[in-house]
PDB file of C-alpha atoms in Angstrom:
ATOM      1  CA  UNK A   1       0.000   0.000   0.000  1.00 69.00           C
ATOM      2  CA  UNK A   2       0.961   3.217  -0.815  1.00 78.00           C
ATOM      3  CA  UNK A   3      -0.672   4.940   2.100  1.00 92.00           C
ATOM      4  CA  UNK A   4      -2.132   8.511   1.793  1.00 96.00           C
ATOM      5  CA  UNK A   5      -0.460  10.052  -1.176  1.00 96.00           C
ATOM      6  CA  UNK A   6       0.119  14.167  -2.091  1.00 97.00           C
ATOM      7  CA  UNK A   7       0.727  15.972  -4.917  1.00 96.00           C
ATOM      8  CA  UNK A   8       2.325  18.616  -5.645  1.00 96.00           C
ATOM      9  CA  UNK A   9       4.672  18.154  -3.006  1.00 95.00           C
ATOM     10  CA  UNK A  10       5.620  21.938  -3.975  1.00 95.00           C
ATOM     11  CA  UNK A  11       3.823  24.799  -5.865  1.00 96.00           C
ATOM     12  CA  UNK A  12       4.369  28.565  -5.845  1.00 97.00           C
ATOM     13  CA  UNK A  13       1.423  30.762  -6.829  1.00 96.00           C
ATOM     14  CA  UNK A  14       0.358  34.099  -7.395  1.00 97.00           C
ATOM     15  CA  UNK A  15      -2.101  36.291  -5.807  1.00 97.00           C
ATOM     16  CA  UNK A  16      -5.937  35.532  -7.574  1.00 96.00           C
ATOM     17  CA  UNK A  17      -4.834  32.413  -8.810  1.00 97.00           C
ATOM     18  CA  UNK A  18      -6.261  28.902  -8.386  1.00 96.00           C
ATOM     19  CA  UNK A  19      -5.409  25.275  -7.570  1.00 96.00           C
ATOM     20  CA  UNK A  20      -5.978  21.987  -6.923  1.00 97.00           C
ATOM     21  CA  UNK A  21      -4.145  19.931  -4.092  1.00 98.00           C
ATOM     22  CA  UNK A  22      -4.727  16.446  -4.911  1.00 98.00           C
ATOM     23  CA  UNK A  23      -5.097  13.595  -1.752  1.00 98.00           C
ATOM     24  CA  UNK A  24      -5.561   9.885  -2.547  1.00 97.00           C
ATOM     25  CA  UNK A  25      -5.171   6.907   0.228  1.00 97.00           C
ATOM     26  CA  UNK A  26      -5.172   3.025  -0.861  1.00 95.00           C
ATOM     27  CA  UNK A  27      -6.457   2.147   2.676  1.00 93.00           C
ATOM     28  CA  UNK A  28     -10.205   2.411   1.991  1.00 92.00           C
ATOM     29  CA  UNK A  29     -10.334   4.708   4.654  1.00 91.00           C
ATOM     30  CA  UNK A  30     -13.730   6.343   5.106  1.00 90.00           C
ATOM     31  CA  UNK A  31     -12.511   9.628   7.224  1.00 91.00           C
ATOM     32  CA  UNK A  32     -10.063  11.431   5.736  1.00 94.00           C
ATOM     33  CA  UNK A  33      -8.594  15.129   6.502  1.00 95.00           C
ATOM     34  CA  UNK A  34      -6.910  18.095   5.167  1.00 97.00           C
ATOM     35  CA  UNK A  35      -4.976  20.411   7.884  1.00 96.00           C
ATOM     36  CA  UNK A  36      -2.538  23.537   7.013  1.00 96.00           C
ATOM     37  CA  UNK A  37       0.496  23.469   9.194  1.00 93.00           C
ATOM     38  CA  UNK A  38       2.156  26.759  10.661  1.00 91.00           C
ATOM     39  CA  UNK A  39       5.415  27.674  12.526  1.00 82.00           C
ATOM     40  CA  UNK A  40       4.361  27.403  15.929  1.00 78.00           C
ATOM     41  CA  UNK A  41       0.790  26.822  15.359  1.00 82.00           C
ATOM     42  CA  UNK A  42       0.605  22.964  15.272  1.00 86.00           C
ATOM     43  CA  UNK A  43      -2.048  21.860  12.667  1.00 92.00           C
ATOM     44  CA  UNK A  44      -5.474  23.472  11.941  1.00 93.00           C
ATOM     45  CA  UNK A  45      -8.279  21.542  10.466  1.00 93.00           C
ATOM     46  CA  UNK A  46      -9.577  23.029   7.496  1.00 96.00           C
ATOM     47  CA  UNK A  47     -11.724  20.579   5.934  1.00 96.00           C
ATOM     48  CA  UNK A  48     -12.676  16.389   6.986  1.00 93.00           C
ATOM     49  CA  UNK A  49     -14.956  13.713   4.689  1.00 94.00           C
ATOM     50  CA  UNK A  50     -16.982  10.743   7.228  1.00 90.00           C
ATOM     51  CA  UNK A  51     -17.218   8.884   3.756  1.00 92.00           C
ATOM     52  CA  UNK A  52     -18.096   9.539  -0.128  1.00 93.00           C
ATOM     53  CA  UNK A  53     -20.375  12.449  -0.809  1.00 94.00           C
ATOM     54  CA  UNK A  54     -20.315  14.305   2.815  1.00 94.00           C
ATOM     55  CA  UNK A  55     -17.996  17.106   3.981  1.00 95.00           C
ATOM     56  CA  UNK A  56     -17.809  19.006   7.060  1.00 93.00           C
ATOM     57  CA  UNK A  57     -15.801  22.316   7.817  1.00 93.00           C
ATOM     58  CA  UNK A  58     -12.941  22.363  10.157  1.00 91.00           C
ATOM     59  CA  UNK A  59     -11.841  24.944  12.188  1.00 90.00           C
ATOM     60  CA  UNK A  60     -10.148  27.543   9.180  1.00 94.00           C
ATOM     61  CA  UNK A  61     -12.243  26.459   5.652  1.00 96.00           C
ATOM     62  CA  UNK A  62     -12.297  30.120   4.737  1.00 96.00           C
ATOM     63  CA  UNK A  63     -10.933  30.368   1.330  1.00 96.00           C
ATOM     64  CA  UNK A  64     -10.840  26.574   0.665  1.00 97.00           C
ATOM     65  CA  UNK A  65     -13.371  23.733  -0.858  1.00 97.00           C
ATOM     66  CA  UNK A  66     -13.705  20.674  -1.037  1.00 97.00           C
ATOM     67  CA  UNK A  67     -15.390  17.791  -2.518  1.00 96.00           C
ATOM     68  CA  UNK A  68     -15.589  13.738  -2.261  1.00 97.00           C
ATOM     69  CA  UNK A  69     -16.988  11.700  -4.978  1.00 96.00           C
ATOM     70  CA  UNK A  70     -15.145   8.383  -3.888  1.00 96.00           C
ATOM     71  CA  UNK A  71     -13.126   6.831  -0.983  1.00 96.00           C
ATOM     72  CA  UNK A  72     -10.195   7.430  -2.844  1.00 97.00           C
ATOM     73  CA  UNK A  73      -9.903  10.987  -3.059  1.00 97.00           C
ATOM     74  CA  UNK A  74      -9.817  13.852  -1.269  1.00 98.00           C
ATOM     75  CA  UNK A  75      -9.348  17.057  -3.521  1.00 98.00           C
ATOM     76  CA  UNK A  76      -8.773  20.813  -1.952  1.00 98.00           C
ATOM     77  CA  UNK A  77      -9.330  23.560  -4.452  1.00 97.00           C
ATOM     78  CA  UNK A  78      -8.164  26.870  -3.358  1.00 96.00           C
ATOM     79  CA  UNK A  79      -9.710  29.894  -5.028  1.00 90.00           C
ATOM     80  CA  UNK A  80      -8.396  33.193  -4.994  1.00 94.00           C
ATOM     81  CA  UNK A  81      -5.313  31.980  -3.230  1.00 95.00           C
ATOM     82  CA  UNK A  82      -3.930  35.144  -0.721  1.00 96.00           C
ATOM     83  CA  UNK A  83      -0.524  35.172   0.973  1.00 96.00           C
ATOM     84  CA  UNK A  84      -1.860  34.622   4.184  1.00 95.00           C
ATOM     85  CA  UNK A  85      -2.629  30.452   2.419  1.00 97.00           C
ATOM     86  CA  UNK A  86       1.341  30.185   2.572  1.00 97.00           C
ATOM     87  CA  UNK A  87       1.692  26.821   4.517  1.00 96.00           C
ATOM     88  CA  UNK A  88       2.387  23.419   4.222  1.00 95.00           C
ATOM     89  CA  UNK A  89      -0.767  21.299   3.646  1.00 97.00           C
ATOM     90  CA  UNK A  90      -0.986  17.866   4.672  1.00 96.00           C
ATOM     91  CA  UNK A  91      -3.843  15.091   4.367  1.00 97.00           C
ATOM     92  CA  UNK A  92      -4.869  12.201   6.471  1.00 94.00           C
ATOM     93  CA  UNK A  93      -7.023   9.603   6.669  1.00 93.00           C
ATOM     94  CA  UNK A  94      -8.068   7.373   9.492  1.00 89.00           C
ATOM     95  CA  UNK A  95     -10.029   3.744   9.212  1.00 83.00           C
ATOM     96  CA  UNK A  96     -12.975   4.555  12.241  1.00 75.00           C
ATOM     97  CA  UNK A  97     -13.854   8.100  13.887  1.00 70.00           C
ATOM     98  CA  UNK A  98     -11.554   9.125  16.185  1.00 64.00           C
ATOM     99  CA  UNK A  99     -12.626   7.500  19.127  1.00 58.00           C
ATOM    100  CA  UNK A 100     -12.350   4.447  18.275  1.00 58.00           C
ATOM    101  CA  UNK A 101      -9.398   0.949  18.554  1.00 56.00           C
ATOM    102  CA  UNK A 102      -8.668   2.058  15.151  1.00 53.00           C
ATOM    103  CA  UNK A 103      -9.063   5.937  15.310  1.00 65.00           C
ATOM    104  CA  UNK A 104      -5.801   7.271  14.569  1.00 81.00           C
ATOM    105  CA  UNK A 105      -4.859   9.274  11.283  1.00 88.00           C
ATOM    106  CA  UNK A 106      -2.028   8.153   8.536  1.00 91.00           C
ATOM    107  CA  UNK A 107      -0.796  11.264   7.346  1.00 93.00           C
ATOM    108  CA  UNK A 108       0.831  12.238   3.754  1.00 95.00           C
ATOM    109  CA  UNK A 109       4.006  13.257   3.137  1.00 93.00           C
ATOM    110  CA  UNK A 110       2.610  17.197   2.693  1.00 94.00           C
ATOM    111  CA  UNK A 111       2.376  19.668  -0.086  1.00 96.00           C
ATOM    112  CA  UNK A 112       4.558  23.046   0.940  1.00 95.00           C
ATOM    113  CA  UNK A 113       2.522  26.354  -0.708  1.00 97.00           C
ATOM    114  CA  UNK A 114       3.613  29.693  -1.043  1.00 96.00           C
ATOM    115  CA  UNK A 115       1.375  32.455  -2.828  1.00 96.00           C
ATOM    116  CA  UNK A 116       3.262  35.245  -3.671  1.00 95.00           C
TER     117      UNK A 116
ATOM    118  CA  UNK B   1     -13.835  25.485  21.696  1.00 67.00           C
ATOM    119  CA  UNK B   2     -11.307  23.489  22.976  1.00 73.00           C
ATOM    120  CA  UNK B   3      -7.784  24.315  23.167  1.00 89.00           C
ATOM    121  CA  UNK B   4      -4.167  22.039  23.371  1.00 93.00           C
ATOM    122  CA  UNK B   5      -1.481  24.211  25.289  1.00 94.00           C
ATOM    123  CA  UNK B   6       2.206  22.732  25.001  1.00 95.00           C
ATOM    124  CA  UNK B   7       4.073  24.079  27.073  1.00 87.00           C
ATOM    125  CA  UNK B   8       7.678  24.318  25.454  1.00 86.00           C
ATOM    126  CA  UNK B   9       8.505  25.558  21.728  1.00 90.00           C
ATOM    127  CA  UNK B  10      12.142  24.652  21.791  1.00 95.00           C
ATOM    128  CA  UNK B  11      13.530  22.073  23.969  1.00 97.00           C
ATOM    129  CA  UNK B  12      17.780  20.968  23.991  1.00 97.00           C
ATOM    130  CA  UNK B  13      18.966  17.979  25.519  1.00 96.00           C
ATOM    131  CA  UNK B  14      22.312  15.576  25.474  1.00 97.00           C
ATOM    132  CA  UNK B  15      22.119  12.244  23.932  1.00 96.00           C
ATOM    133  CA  UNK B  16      21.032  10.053  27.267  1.00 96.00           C
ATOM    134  CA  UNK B  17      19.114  12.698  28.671  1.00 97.00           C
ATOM    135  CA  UNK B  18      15.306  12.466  29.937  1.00 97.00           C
ATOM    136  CA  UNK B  19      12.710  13.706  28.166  1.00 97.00           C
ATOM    137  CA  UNK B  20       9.410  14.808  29.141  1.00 97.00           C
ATOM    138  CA  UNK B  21       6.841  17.326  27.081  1.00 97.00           C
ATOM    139  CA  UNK B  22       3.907  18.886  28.672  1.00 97.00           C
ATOM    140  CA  UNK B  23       0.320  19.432  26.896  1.00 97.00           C
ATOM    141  CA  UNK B  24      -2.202  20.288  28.514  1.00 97.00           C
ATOM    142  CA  UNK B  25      -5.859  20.128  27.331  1.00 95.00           C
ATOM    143  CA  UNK B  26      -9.035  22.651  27.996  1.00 92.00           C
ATOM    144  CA  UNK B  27     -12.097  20.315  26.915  1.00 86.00           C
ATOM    145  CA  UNK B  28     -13.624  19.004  30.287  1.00 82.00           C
ATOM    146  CA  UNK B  29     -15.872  15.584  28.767  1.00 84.00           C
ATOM    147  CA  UNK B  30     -14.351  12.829  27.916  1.00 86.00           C
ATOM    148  CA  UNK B  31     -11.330  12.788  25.949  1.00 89.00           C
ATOM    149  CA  UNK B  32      -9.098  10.750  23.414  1.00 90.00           C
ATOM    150  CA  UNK B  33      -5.231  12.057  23.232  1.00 93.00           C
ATOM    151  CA  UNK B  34      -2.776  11.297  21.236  1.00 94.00           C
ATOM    152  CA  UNK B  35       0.906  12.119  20.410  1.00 96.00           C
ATOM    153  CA  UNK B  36       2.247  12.097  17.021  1.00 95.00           C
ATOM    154  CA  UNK B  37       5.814  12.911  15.962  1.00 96.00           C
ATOM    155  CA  UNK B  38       7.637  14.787  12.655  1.00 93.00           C
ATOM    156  CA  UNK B  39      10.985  13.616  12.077  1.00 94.00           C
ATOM    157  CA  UNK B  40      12.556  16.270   9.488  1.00 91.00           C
ATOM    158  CA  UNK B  41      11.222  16.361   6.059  1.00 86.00           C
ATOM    159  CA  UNK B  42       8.788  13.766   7.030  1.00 88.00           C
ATOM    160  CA  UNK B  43       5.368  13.561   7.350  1.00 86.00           C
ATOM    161  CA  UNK B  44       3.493  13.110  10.998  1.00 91.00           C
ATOM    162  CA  UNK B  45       3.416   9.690  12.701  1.00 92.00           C
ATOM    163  CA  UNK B  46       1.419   8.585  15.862  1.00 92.00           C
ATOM    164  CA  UNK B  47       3.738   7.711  19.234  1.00 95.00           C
ATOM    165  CA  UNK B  48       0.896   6.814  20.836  1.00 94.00           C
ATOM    166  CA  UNK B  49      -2.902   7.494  21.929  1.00 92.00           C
ATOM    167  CA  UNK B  50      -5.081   7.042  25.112  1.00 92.00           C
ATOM    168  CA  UNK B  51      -9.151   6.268  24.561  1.00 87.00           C
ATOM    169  CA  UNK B  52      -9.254   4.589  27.877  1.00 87.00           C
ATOM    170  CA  UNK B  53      -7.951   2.485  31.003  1.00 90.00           C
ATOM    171  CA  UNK B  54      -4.394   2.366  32.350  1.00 93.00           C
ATOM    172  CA  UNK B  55      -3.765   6.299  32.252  1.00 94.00           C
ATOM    173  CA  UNK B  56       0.151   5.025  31.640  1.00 97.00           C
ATOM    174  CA  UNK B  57       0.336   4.602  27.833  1.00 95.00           C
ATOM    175  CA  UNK B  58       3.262   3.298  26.481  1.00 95.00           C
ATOM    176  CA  UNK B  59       3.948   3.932  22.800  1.00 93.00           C
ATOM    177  CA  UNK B  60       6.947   3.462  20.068  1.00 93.00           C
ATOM    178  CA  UNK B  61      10.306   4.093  20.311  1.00 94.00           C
ATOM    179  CA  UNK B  62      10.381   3.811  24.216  1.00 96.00           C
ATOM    180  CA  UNK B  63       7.707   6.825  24.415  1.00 97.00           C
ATOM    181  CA  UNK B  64       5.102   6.961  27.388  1.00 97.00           C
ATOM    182  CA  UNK B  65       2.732   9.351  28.114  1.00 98.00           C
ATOM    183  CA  UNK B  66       0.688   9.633  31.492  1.00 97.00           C
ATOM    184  CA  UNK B  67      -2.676  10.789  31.507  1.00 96.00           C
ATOM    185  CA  UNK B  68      -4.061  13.189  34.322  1.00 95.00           C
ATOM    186  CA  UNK B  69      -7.586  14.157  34.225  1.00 93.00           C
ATOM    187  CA  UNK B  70      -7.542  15.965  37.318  1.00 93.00           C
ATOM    188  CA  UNK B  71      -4.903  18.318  35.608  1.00 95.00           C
ATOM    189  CA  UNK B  72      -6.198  17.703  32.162  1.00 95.00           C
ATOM    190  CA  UNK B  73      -2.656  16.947  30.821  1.00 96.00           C
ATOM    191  CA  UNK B  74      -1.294  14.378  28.819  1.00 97.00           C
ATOM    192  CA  UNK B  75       2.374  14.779  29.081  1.00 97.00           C
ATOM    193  CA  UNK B  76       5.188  12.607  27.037  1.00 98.00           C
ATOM    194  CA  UNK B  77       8.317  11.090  28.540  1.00 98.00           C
ATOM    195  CA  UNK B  78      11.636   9.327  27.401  1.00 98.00           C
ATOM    196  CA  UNK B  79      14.011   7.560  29.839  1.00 97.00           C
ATOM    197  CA  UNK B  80      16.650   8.603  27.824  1.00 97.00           C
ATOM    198  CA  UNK B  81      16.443  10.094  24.091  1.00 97.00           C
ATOM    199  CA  UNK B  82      18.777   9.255  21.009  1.00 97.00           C
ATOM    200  CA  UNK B  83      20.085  11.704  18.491  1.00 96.00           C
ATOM    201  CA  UNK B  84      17.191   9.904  16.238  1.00 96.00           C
ATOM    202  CA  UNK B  85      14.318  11.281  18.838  1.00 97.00           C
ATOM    203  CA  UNK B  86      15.202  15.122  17.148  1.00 97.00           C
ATOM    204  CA  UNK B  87      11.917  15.797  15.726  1.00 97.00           C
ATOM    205  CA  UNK B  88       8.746  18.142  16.474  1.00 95.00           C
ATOM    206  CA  UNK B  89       6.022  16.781  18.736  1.00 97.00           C
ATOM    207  CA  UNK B  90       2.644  17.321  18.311  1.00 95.00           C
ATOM    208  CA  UNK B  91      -0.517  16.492  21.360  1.00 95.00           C
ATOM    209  CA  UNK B  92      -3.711  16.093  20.139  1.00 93.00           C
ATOM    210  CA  UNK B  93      -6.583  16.014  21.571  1.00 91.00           C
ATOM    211  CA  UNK B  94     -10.121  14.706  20.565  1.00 88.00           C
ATOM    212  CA  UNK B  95     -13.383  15.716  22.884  1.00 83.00           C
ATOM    213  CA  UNK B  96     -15.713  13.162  22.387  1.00 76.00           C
ATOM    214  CA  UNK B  97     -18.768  15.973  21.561  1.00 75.00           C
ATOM    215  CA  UNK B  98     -16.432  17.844  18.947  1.00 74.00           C
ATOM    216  CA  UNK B  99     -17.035  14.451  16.863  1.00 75.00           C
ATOM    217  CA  UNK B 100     -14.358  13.215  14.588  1.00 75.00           C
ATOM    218  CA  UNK B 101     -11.987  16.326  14.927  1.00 81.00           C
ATOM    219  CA  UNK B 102      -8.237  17.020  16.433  1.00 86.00           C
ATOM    220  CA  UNK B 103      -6.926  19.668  17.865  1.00 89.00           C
ATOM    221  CA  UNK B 104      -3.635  20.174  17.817  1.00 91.00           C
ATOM    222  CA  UNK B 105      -1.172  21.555  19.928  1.00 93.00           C
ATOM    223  CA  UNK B 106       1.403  24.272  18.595  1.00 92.00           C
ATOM    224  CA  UNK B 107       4.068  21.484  18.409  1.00 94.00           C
ATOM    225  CA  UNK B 108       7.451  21.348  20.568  1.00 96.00           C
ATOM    226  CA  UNK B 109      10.869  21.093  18.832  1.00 96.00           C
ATOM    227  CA  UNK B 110      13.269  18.890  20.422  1.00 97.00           C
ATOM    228  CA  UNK B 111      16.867  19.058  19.199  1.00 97.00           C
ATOM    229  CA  UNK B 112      19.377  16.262  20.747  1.00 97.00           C
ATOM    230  CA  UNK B 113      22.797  16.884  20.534  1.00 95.00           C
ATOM    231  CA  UNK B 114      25.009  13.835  20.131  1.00 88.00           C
TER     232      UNK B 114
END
């Protein structure tokens, strides 16, 4: 298994501009995540899937969308990207809710943003 | 909304030395916590998590963490770290009404100098 899978792993973009940040897992995982990591801020939820077709906000979803048509994947679009979406973006995916035996999230290698 | 406080941003210890990272937790229901660790340029991995019983978890690596309700911490510990254990450590915390969402803690970097 490949796990949960990124890509880009790095993209630079300008101000206005748009983009996709892709997220697949191999785990048929039915939670899965997307979080923005800052210096010194630990990791924010933006956006989490329970399964195929249903979404839920996080804590910072401002600026950010989502969508998930299968178990596989895990898209987040950014529109209008700003400077203040610099981060690195990571996505995970967990087998059970969180409190659960199996409720623990396997995390992708990241995708590191700057919008310029 | 609940909050994860860790204590220390920056922490510098000799190879041999004892670890041990505070978090502390605001959420006063029931809780799930976990630790996860970033070793440089890699991607977040779980140490170890606590749903429920023995408060003493033990996790990889030689990693325990003790949970306190009373002081609503869920601190990490090492007997003695390795040059390897340099890495950022991250508590989370789960509150069982909040659903299926972490919060995270601001992260503490640990440096160990061989």
């Amino acid at each position: 298994n490949a796990g949960v899978t990124q890509t880009p792993k790095f993209r630079i973009l300008k101000i206005g501009q748009s983009m996709t940040l892709q997220c697949t897992q191999d785990m048929n995982h039915n939670y899965m995540y997307w979080y923005r990591q800052d210096p010194g801020m630990g990791l924010k939820l933006i956006y989490y899937s329970v399964g195929a077709g249903i979404t839920d906000k996080g804590e910072v979803p401002n600026g950010y969308n989502v969508s998930r048509s299968t178990t596989e994947d895990f898209p987040l679009r950014l529109e209008l990207a700003a400077p203040s979406q610099t981060s690195v973006y990571f996505c995970a995916s967990s087998p059970t809710g969180l409190a659960g035996v199996g409720g623990e999230q396997y995390f992708g290698p990241g995708t590191r943003l700057t919008v310029t | 909304a609940q909050s994860v406080s860790q204590h220390n941003h920056h922490v510098i210890l000799s190879e041999a030395a004892s670890l041990e990272l505070g978090c502390n937790y605001s959420y006063g229901g029931t809780v799930n916590l976990f630790w996860y660790v970033q070793y440089p340029g890699q991607h977040l991995q779980l140490l170890l998590k606590y749903f429920s019983g023995d408060p003493l978890v033990k996790g990889i690596k030689g990693f325990e963490a003790e949970f306190i309700k009373s002081k609503f911490s869920f601190n990490l510990r090492k007997p003695s770290v390795q040059w390897s254990d340099t890495a950022e450590y991250f508590c989370a915390v789960n509150a069982a009404a909040a659903g299926n969402k972490l919060t995270f803690g601001g992260g503490t970097r640990v440096l160990v100098k061989p």
